[in-house]
C-alpha positions as a Python dict, from the first residue, in 0.01 Angstrom:
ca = {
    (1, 'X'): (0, 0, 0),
    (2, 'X'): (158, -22, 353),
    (3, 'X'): (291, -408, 237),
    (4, 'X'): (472, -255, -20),
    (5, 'X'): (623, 31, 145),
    (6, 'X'): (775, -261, 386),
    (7, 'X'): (890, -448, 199),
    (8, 'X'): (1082, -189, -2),
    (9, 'X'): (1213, -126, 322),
    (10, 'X'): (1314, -429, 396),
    (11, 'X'): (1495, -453, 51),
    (12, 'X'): (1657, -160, 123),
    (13, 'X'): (1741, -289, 452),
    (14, 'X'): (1865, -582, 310),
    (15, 'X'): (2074, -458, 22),
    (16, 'X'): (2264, -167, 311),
    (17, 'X'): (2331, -450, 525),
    (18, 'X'): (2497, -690, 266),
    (19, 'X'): (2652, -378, 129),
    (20, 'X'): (2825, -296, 460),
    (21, 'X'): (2855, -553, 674),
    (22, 'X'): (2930, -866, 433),
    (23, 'X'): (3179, -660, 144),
    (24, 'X'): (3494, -825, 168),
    (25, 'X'): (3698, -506, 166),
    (26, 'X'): (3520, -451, 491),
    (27, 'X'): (3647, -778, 646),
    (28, 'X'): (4006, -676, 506),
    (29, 'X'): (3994, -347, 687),
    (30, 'X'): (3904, -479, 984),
    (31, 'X'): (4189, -755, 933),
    (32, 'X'): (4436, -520, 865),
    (33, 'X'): (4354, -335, 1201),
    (34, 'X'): (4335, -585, 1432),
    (35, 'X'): (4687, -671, 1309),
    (36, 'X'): (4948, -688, 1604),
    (37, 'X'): (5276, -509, 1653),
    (38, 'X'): (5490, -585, 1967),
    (39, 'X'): (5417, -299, 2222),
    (40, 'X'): (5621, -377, 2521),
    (41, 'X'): (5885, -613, 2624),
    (42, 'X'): (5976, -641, 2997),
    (43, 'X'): (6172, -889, 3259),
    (44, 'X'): (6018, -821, 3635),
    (45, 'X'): (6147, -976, 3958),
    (46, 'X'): (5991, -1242, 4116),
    (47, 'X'): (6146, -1223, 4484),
    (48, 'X'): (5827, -1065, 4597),
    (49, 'X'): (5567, -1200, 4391),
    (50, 'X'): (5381, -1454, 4579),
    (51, 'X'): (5035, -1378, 4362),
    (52, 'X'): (4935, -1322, 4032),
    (53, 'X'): (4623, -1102, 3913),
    (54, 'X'): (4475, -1078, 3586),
    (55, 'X'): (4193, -890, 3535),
    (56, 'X'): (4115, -798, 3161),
    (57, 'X'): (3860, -745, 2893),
    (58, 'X'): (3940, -837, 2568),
    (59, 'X'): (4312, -928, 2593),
    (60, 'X'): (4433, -1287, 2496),
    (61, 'X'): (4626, -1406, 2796),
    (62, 'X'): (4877, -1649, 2673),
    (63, 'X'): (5111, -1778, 3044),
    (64, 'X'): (5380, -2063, 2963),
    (65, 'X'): (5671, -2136, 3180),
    (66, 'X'): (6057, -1998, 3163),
    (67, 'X'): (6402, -2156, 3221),
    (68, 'X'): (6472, -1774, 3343),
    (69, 'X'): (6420, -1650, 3650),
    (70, 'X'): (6203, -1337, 3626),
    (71, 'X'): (5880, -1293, 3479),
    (72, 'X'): (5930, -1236, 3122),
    (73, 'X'): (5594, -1034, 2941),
    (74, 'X'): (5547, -980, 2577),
    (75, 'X'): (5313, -672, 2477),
    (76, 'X'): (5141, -735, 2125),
    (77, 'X'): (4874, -481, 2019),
    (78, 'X'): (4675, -320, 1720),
    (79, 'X'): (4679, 0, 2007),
    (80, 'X'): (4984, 111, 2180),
    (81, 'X'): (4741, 298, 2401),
    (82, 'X'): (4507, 45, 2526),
    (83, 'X'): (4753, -199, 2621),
    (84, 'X'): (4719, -332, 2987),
    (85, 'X'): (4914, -184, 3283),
    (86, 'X'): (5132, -365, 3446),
    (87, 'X'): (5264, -367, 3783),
    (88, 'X'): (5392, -509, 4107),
    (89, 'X'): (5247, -401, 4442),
    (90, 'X'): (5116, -599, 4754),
    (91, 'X'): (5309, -923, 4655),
    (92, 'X'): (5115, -895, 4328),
    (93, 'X'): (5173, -906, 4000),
    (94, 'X'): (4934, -791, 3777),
    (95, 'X'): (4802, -753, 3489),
    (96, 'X'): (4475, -461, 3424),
    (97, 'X'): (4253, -390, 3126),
    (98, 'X'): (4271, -1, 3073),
    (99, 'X'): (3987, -56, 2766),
    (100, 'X'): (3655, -65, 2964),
    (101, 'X'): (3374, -5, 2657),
    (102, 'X'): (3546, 60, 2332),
    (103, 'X'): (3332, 63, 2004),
    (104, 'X'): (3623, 34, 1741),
    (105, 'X'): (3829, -287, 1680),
    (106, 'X'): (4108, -351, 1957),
    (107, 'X'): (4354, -662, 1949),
    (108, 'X'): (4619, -764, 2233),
    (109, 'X'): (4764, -1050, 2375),
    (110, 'X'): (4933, -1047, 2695),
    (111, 'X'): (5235, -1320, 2704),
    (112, 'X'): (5403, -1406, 3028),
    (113, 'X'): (5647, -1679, 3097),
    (114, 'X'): (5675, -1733, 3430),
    (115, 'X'): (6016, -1946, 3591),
    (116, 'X'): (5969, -2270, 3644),
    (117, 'X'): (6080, -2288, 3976),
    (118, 'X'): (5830, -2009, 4070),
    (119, 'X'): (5637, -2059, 4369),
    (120, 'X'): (5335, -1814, 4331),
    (121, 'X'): (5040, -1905, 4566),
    (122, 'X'): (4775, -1808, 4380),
    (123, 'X'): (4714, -1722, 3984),
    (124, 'X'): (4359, -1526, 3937),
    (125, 'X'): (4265, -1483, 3604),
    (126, 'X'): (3920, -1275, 3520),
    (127, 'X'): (3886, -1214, 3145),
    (128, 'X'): (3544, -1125, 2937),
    (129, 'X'): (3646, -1169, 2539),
    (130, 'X'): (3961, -1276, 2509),
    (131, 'X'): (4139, -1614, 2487),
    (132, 'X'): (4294, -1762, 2811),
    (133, 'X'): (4634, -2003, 2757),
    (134, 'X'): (4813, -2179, 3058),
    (135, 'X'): (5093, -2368, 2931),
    (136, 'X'): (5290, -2615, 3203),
    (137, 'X'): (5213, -2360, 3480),
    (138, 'X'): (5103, -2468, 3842),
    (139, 'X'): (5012, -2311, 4136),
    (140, 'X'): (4887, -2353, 4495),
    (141, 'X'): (4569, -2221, 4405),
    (142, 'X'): (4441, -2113, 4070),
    (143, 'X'): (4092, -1921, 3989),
    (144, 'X'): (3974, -1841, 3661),
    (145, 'X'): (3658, -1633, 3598),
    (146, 'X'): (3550, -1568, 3220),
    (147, 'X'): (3234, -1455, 3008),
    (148, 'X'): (3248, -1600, 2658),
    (149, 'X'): (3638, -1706, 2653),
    (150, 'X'): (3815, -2025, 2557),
    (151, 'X'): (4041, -2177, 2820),
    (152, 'X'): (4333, -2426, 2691),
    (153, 'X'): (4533, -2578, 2927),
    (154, 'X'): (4844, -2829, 2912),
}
């Protein structure tokens, strides 16, 4: 009796899971709200930048090189009000994760070109979830810290 009482349970189980998790409207609505929009769009100064700081969660940081001479960041998000805030202060640039736990689908990436004549001393990147991308960027000194990321590099 208790065997088959389990493993109608089980098929029940089973059939909610499948039902839920693996329909493919599911995976579309999920799609369509990860889906990014450009956020933000801003030139900063680098005359007294000598650091950068990135500290995020889930963002995709994508960093390339400029023939302008300010910091150029691109702001693309599913959330206009989880994107990252941005600031100068202390020399530092930097780049911080507002999102700490969220349950619900987020998407962002973070792109920053910096000038190619840029001297910064140090870049530190810390990111959980999201992708890392350093593109023809160098620096003195360079620390990257990550959880289950992907770092590319050229």
């Amino acid at each position: 009796m208790k065997t088959k009482n389990l493993f109608a349970l089980f098929a029940l189980f089973g059939t909610l899971f499948t039902s839920c998790v693996y329909n493919p409207n599911t995976k579309e609505r999920i799609e369509e709200n990860l889906e990014e929009t450009l956020i933000e769009e801003k030139s900063y100064s680098t005359e007294e930048v000598e650091y950068i700081s990135i500290d995020c969660i889930y963002e995709d940081i994508k960093i390339n090189t400029t023939e302008k001479s300010e910091i150029f960041v691109q702001l693309m998000s599913n959330n206009p009000s989880k994107i990252p805030e941005i600031k100068i202060e202390n020399n530092t640039f930097s780049v911080t994760s507002k999102v700490k736990n969220e349950i619900h689908p987020l998407s962002c990436t973070v792109y920053i070109s910096l000038p190619k004549d840029f001297n910064q001393k140090d870049i530190k990147i810390k990111n959980i979830s999201g992708e890392i991308t350093i593109k023809d960027c160098t620096s003195e000194n360079m620390y990257l810290s990550t959880v289950c990321v992907s770092i590319n590099t050229e």
